[in-house]
Tab-separated table of C-alpha atoms in Angstrom:
chain	number	residue	atom	x	y	z
A	197	MET	CA	6.133	-47.476	-2.175
A	198	GLU	CA	9.030	-45.031	-1.839
A	199	SER	CA	7.137	-42.536	-4.016
A	200	ILE	CA	4.374	-42.230	-1.418
A	201	THR	CA	5.010	-39.175	0.720
A	202	VAL	CA	4.231	-39.243	4.416
A	203	SER	CA	3.827	-35.847	6.078
A	204	VAL	CA	5.049	-35.823	9.664
A	205	ILE	CA	3.931	-32.806	11.686
A	206	VAL	CA	5.990	-31.946	14.762
A	207	PRO	CA	4.567	-29.174	16.996
A	208	VAL	CA	7.358	-27.639	19.089
A	209	TYR	CA	7.133	-25.541	22.230
A	210	ASN	CA	10.031	-25.118	24.679
A	211	VAL	CA	11.402	-28.635	24.354
A	212	GLU	CA	15.085	-27.912	23.768
A	213	ARG	CA	16.054	-30.787	26.089
A	214	TYR	CA	14.181	-33.395	24.038
A	215	LEU	CA	13.907	-32.036	20.501
A	216	ALA	CA	17.121	-33.510	19.081
A	217	GLU	CA	16.103	-37.025	20.180
A	218	CYS	CA	12.715	-36.586	18.529
A	219	LEU	CA	14.065	-35.258	15.209
A	220	ASP	CA	16.882	-37.809	15.116
A	221	SER	CA	14.301	-40.592	15.383
A	222	LEU	CA	12.574	-39.204	12.285
A	223	LEU	CA	15.760	-38.844	10.290
A	224	ARG	CA	16.719	-42.446	11.145
A	225	GLN	CA	13.504	-43.831	9.673
A	226	THR	CA	14.101	-46.624	7.186
A	227	TYR	CA	11.352	-45.134	5.033
A	228	LYS	CA	12.874	-42.082	3.382
A	229	ALA	CA	10.002	-40.363	1.505
A	230	LEU	CA	9.173	-38.125	4.443
A	231	GLU	CA	7.929	-34.555	4.442
A	232	ILE	CA	8.751	-33.299	7.933
A	233	ILE	CA	6.920	-30.114	8.906
A	234	ILE	CA	8.050	-28.524	12.160
A	235	VAL	CA	5.816	-25.891	13.752
A	236	ASP	CA	7.633	-23.783	16.323
A	237	ASP	CA	4.727	-22.515	18.392
A	238	GLY	CA	6.376	-19.402	19.822
A	239	SER	CA	9.099	-21.153	21.820
A	240	THR	CA	11.037	-18.920	24.205
A	241	ASP	CA	14.005	-21.282	24.636
A	242	ASN	CA	16.423	-22.538	21.957
A	243	SER	CA	13.895	-24.851	20.306
A	244	GLY	CA	13.441	-22.583	17.273
A	245	SER	CA	17.187	-22.461	16.596
A	246	ILE	CA	17.454	-26.237	16.895
A	247	CYS	CA	14.665	-26.623	14.328
A	248	ASP	CA	16.438	-24.306	11.865
A	249	SER	CA	19.732	-26.104	12.392
A	250	TYR	CA	18.212	-29.495	11.571
A	251	ALA	CA	16.382	-28.089	8.533
A	252	SER	CA	19.642	-26.768	7.092
A	253	LYS	CA	21.185	-30.258	7.269
A	254	ASP	CA	18.425	-32.468	5.872
A	255	ARG	CA	16.009	-31.649	3.064
A	256	ARG	CA	13.420	-34.098	4.392
A	257	ILE	CA	12.599	-31.312	6.826
A	258	ALA	CA	10.487	-29.542	4.223
A	259	LYS	CA	9.416	-26.586	6.316
A	260	VAL	CA	9.994	-24.941	9.674
A	261	ILE	CA	7.156	-22.610	10.607
A	262	HIS	CA	7.782	-20.059	13.337
A	263	LYS	CA	4.548	-18.630	14.713
A	264	GLU	CA	3.100	-16.945	17.773
A	265	ASN	CA	2.060	-19.290	20.545
A	266	GLY	CA	-1.404	-20.673	19.907
A	267	GLY	CA	-1.272	-24.023	21.651
A	268	LEU	CA	-0.813	-27.600	20.499
A	269	SER	CA	-4.060	-27.742	18.510
A	270	ASP	CA	-3.257	-24.602	16.561
A	271	ALA	CA	0.256	-25.867	15.814
A	272	ARG	CA	-1.056	-29.193	14.516
A	273	ASN	CA	-3.708	-27.484	12.385
A	274	THR	CA	-1.061	-25.154	10.954
A	275	GLY	CA	1.125	-28.094	10.012
A	276	MET	CA	-1.810	-29.903	8.432
A	277	ARG	CA	-2.478	-26.931	6.150
A	278	TYR	CA	1.020	-27.279	4.700
A	279	ALA	CA	0.992	-31.086	4.464
A	280	SER	CA	1.049	-32.554	0.950
A	281	GLY	CA	1.652	-36.244	1.646
A	282	LYS	CA	-0.809	-39.066	1.107
A	283	TYR	CA	-0.683	-39.798	4.822
A	284	VAL	CA	-0.169	-37.566	7.833
A	285	TYR	CA	1.284	-38.353	11.230
A	286	PHE	CA	1.457	-36.122	14.331
A	287	LEU	CA	4.570	-36.636	16.467
A	288	ASP	CA	4.929	-34.913	19.843
A	289	SER	CA	8.301	-33.198	20.086
A	290	ASP	CA	9.300	-34.710	23.440
A	291	ASP	CA	8.693	-38.276	22.229
A	292	TYR	CA	10.183	-40.402	19.449
A	293	LEU	CA	9.500	-43.179	16.944
A	294	ALA	CA	11.118	-46.595	16.579
A	295	ASP	CA	13.550	-46.612	13.657
A	296	ASN	CA	11.352	-48.542	11.217
A	297	ALA	CA	7.976	-47.334	12.488
A	298	ILE	CA	6.840	-45.347	9.436
A	299	ALA	CA	7.718	-48.177	7.028
A	300	LYS	CA	5.722	-50.728	9.022
A	301	ILE	CA	2.696	-48.475	9.478
A	302	LEU	CA	2.679	-47.348	5.844
A	303	PHE	CA	2.921	-50.924	4.577
A	304	THR	CA	-0.106	-51.842	6.689
A	305	ALA	CA	-2.077	-48.766	5.615
A	306	GLU	CA	-1.411	-49.403	1.920
A	307	LYS	CA	-2.070	-53.129	2.115
A	308	HIS	CA	-5.532	-52.567	3.596
A	309	SER	CA	-6.342	-49.137	2.066
A	310	ALA	CA	-6.890	-47.945	5.626
A	311	GLU	CA	-7.933	-44.463	6.633
A	312	ILE	CA	-6.660	-44.908	10.197
A	313	VAL	CA	-3.974	-47.248	11.487
A	314	SER	CA	-3.406	-47.294	15.246
A	315	PHE	CA	-0.452	-48.896	17.040
A	316	ASP	CA	1.048	-49.430	20.478
A	317	SER	CA	3.506	-47.404	22.527
A	318	PHE	CA	6.199	-48.010	25.069
A	319	ALA	CA	6.863	-45.524	27.848
A	320	PHE	CA	10.021	-44.185	29.457
A	321	VAL	CA	10.186	-42.038	32.584
A	322	GLU	CA	12.086	-38.777	32.827
A	323	THR	CA	14.786	-38.770	35.507
A	324	GLY	CA	13.472	-37.416	38.790
A	325	CYS	CA	9.827	-38.124	37.976
A	326	GLN	CA	9.299	-40.632	40.766
A	327	ASP	CA	5.509	-40.750	40.905
A	328	ALA	CA	4.756	-41.200	37.207
A	329	GLN	CA	2.078	-43.662	36.199
A	330	TYR	CA	3.814	-44.901	33.098
A	331	ALA	CA	1.780	-47.865	31.918
A	332	GLU	CA	2.434	-48.543	28.257
A	333	LEU	CA	-0.507	-47.933	25.957
A	334	ARG	CA	-0.829	-51.410	24.480
A	335	CYS	CA	-3.693	-53.410	23.027
A	336	LYS	CA	-3.887	-56.998	24.222
A	337	HIS	CA	-6.629	-57.841	21.736
A	338	SER	CA	-6.599	-57.951	17.946
A	339	TYR	CA	-8.498	-55.373	15.871
A	340	PRO	CA	-8.356	-56.296	12.161
A	341	LEU	CA	-9.700	-54.190	9.329
A	342	ALA	CA	-13.206	-52.930	10.140
A	343	LYS	CA	-15.390	-49.856	10.114
A	344	GLY	CA	-14.239	-47.236	12.598
A	345	THR	CA	-17.258	-47.525	14.872
A	346	VAL	CA	-16.898	-51.312	15.060
A	347	ASN	CA	-13.223	-51.285	16.016
A	348	ALA	CA	-13.614	-48.287	18.326
A	349	CYS	CA	-16.525	-49.919	20.157
A	350	LYS	CA	-14.522	-53.109	20.722
A	351	MET	CA	-11.445	-51.152	21.822
A	352	ALA	CA	-13.447	-49.036	24.254
A	353	GLN	CA	-15.178	-52.066	25.751
A	354	ASN	CA	-11.770	-53.675	26.306
A	355	GLY	CA	-10.313	-50.476	27.779
A	356	GLU	CA	-7.961	-50.191	24.800
A	357	PHE	CA	-9.152	-47.108	22.954
A	358	PHE	CA	-6.361	-44.532	23.266
A	359	PHE	CA	-7.180	-40.943	22.364
A	360	GLY	CA	-3.662	-39.697	21.588
A	361	ALA	CA	-3.147	-38.499	18.016
A	362	PRO	CA	0.491	-39.751	17.971
A	363	LEU	CA	-0.850	-43.306	18.283
A	364	HIS	CA	-2.697	-42.980	14.968
A	365	PHE	CA	-1.653	-42.726	11.326
A	366	PHE	CA	-4.172	-40.957	9.090
A	367	LEU	CA	-4.993	-40.775	5.404
A	368	LEU	CA	-4.784	-37.024	4.779
A	369	ASP	CA	-7.654	-36.881	2.275
A	370	PHE	CA	-9.858	-38.631	4.843
A	371	LEU	CA	-9.154	-35.894	7.421
A	372	LYS	CA	-9.756	-33.140	4.868
A	373	ASN	CA	-12.942	-34.652	3.435
A	374	SER	CA	-14.250	-35.255	6.960
A	375	ARG	CA	-13.362	-31.667	7.904
A	376	LEU	CA	-11.503	-32.843	10.972
A	377	SER	CA	-9.191	-30.504	12.840
A	378	PHE	CA	-8.002	-29.973	16.396
A	379	CYS	CA	-9.980	-27.663	18.658
A	380	LYS	CA	-7.939	-24.554	19.345
A	381	GLY	CA	-7.630	-23.222	22.879
A	382	MET	CA	-8.539	-26.446	24.681
A	383	LEU	CA	-6.499	-29.036	26.543
A	384	TYR	CA	-7.065	-32.765	25.904
A	385	GLU	CA	-7.786	-31.896	22.287
A	386	ASP	CA	-7.110	-35.472	21.162
A	387	VAL	CA	-10.392	-36.610	22.720
A	388	VAL	CA	-12.550	-34.527	20.392
A	389	PHE	CA	-10.340	-35.330	17.392
A	390	SER	CA	-9.878	-39.098	17.642
A	391	VAL	CA	-13.482	-39.934	18.545
A	392	PRO	CA	-15.079	-38.162	15.518
A	393	ALA	CA	-12.339	-39.616	13.307
A	394	TYR	CA	-13.344	-43.167	14.216
A	395	LEU	CA	-17.030	-42.322	13.875
A	396	LYS	CA	-16.443	-41.193	10.293
A	397	ALA	CA	-13.856	-43.768	9.163
A	398	GLU	CA	-14.849	-46.766	7.034
A	399	ARG	CA	-11.516	-48.630	7.136
A	400	THR	CA	-9.508	-48.859	10.354
A	401	LEU	CA	-7.223	-51.408	11.969
A	402	HIS	CA	-4.714	-51.779	14.780
A	403	LEU	CA	-1.086	-52.760	14.278
A	404	GLY	CA	0.019	-54.636	17.380
A	405	MET	CA	3.570	-53.273	17.539
A	406	GLU	CA	5.190	-50.887	20.025
A	407	LEU	CA	6.363	-48.180	17.647
A	408	TYR	CA	5.940	-44.974	19.635
A	409	GLY	CA	8.173	-43.922	22.520
A	410	ARG	CA	6.132	-41.919	25.008
A	411	ARG	CA	8.088	-39.793	27.471
A	412	ILE	CA	6.610	-39.371	30.955
A	413	ARG	CA	7.489	-35.847	32.069
A	414	CYS	CA	6.888	-34.427	35.512
A	415	ASP	CA	6.083	-31.027	33.991
A	416	SER	CA	3.856	-32.205	31.155
A	417	ILE	CA	0.375	-30.762	30.622
A	418	MET	CA	-1.212	-34.014	31.760
A	419	ARG	CA	0.773	-34.085	35.026
A	420	SER	CA	0.958	-30.402	35.940
A	421	SER	CA	-1.214	-28.839	38.626
A	422	SER	CA	-4.823	-28.487	37.595
A	423	THR	CA	-6.107	-25.140	36.416
A	424	ILE	CA	-9.542	-23.838	35.578
A	425	LYS	CA	-8.590	-24.441	31.938
A	426	SER	CA	-8.331	-28.168	32.685
A	427	VAL	CA	-11.838	-28.232	34.163
A	428	LYS	CA	-13.185	-26.147	31.293
A	429	SER	CA	-11.533	-28.437	28.732
A	430	TYR	CA	-12.914	-31.610	30.288
A	431	SER	CA	-16.329	-29.949	30.343
A	432	PHE	CA	-15.993	-29.159	26.650
A	433	CYS	CA	-14.996	-32.764	25.890
A	434	CYS	CA	-18.075	-34.085	27.679
A	435	ARG	CA	-20.410	-31.679	25.905
A	436	ARG	CA	-18.930	-32.497	22.507
A	437	LEU	CA	-19.190	-36.246	23.120
A	438	LEU	CA	-22.810	-35.838	24.202
A	439	GLU	CA	-23.517	-34.004	20.945
A	440	LEU	CA	-21.945	-36.864	18.992
A	441	ARG	CA	-23.934	-39.362	21.068
A	442	GLU	CA	-27.161	-37.692	19.984
A	443	GLU	CA	-25.991	-37.502	16.362
A	444	TYR	CA	-25.135	-41.226	16.250
A	445	LYS	CA	-27.946	-42.517	18.466
A	446	ASP	CA	-29.222	-44.830	15.721
A	447	ASP	CA	-25.829	-46.506	15.235
A	448	PHE	CA	-25.479	-49.197	17.919
A	449	CYS	CA	-21.681	-49.463	17.800
A	450	ALA	CA	-21.132	-45.704	17.710
A	451	PHE	CA	-23.609	-45.110	20.522
A	452	ARG	CA	-22.028	-47.769	22.722
A	453	PHE	CA	-18.529	-46.493	21.914
A	454	ILE	CA	-19.379	-42.936	22.987
A	455	ASN	CA	-21.153	-44.148	26.134
A	456	THR	CA	-17.929	-45.888	27.131
A	457	VAL	CA	-15.314	-43.243	26.279
A	458	ILE	CA	-17.305	-40.382	27.811
A	459	GLN	CA	-16.634	-41.894	31.222
A	460	ASP	CA	-13.008	-40.792	31.023
A	461	PRO	CA	-13.485	-36.974	30.782
A	462	ALA	CA	-16.602	-37.173	32.992
A	463	CYS	CA	-14.547	-38.663	35.816
A	464	GLU	CA	-11.393	-36.649	35.152
A	465	ILE	CA	-13.255	-33.350	35.490
A	466	VAL	CA	-13.848	-34.205	39.157
A	467	ARG	CA	-10.165	-35.040	39.652
A	468	ALA	CA	-9.198	-31.721	38.055
A	469	PHE	CA	-11.775	-29.881	40.173
A	470	ALA	CA	-10.338	-31.398	43.369
A	471	GLN	CA	-6.930	-29.887	42.586
A	472	LEU	CA	-8.186	-26.360	41.900
A	473	PRO	CA	-6.935	-23.504	44.082
A	474	LYS	CA	-9.604	-21.884	46.266
A	475	TYR	CA	-10.061	-18.816	44.066
A	476	ASP	CA	-11.045	-21.009	41.080
A	477	ARG	CA	-13.325	-23.454	42.833
A	478	LEU	CA	-16.561	-21.469	42.432
A	479	LEU	CA	-16.177	-21.234	38.655
A	480	GLY	CA	-14.894	-24.805	38.482
A	481	GLU	CA	-17.949	-26.072	40.314
A	482	ARG	CA	-20.203	-24.478	37.705
A	483	TYR	CA	-18.526	-26.534	34.981
A	484	VAL	CA	-18.780	-29.737	37.014
A	485	ARG	CA	-22.440	-29.203	37.847
A	486	ARG	CA	-23.248	-28.413	34.240
A	487	VAL	CA	-21.618	-31.634	33.063
A	488	ARG	CA	-23.411	-33.609	35.772
A	489	SER	CA	-26.747	-32.126	34.703
A	490	LEU	CA	-26.142	-32.889	31.017
A	491	MET	CA	-25.010	-36.424	31.794
A	492	ARG	CA	-28.129	-37.059	33.886
A	493	ARG	CA	-30.495	-35.724	31.258
A	494	SER	CA	-28.845	-37.811	28.553
A	495	GLY	CA	-29.010	-41.005	30.604
A	496	CYS	CA	-25.219	-41.372	30.864
A	497	MET	CA	-25.126	-41.645	34.662
A	498	LYS	CA	-25.873	-45.377	34.646
A	499	SER	CA	-22.221	-46.288	35.038
A	500	ARG	CA	-21.333	-46.975	38.680
A	501	ASN	CA	-17.991	-45.257	38.101
A	502	ILE	CA	-19.633	-42.022	36.953
A	503	ARG	CA	-22.342	-42.108	39.640
A	504	LEU	CA	-19.738	-42.384	42.403
A	505	LYS	CA	-17.452	-39.675	41.036
A	506	LEU	CA	-19.544	-37.158	39.118
A	507	GLY	CA	-22.782	-37.833	40.978
A	508	HIS	CA	-21.080	-37.158	44.318
A	509	TYR	CA	-18.321	-34.850	43.093
A	510	ARG	CA	-17.896	-32.938	46.372
A	511	SER	CA	-17.397	-36.071	48.450
A	512	TYR	CA	-15.121	-37.606	45.846
A	513	SER	CA	-13.008	-34.459	45.472
A	514	PHE	CA	-12.593	-34.368	49.269
A	515	TYR	CA	-11.474	-38.014	49.184
A	516	LEU	CA	-8.907	-37.163	46.483
A	517	LYS	CA	-7.532	-34.302	48.571
A	518	VAL	CA	-7.104	-36.540	51.618
A	519	LYS	CA	-5.470	-39.202	49.485
A	520	ALA	CA	-3.030	-36.672	47.972
A	521	ALA	CA	-2.177	-35.258	51.404
A	522	ALA	CA	-1.466	-38.747	52.749
A	523	LYS	CA	0.776	-39.450	49.776
A	524	ARG	CA	2.758	-36.232	50.360
A	525	PHE	CA	3.125	-37.088	54.055
A	526	ARG	CA	4.480	-40.559	53.289
A	527	ARG	CA	6.960	-39.092	50.830
A	528	GLN	CA	8.191	-36.494	53.329
A	529	THR	CA	8.628	-39.020	56.145
A	530	LYS	CA	10.652	-41.523	54.108
């Protein structure tokens, strides 16, 4: 199995504080046939120099690409173009892998000829990030080898379908033949990458091991103050999922899977809207209303969760503001 090359793509942007820990975790892997491709996405700190320093010390780092900033999706797509391994894995540069993670995942993928192998994560909180919701992303149920739509439907119904690309190990030819890539210029790009991947995959399974260390950062994209780009991106996710829902309407498992996972961006767009500054609220409301209209026309408003949040987005966003203000007050008066 040592002759099988695994391409690991590491997008890097201003993570000088965490990058060494990430790269060290790759170089400690018990499986040695790695092709590590680092994409420096226009970092303005010392991240680029750290990448070059590591590349000069270990030939498993096959390439360091320095490019203008284009976002996480663009960096991942760039790395994928250079990948030559049988399998590809996307590792976020502020996180890390367990020492024997690649060996365990690869063994499982080869044993079952899988196109996608998913696995669990453990989380660790950055110092000073007191309010982080750091629940580990773990599956409590078993998902043996099955068609992607079957496993994805079961996972979604159990609340255990996790969008993040770093929680999945892909057969590279499968991604290329399926013409799958990350959507440039959008946040939450994993939603519209992972869902189509499972819709297209014939052989998927879940490995019930905590192999991915997920850092909870106070300044991460997912935790930073909402912007109009967040609202726009959630709107895009909903529209794309609705398109897939129509495309797969005759596949029961796929249809049910999409109906379940679309609830996440449909509800999160209201949360993002509630955090918008005043000067962005008019434009943000257009995106929310458009999503609400599309969801109603498609029949996706049956969920009580969506009806309460998206159906009454103004009332719910006001509730979120009051809740956030109360939380700040309690923190200040401690």
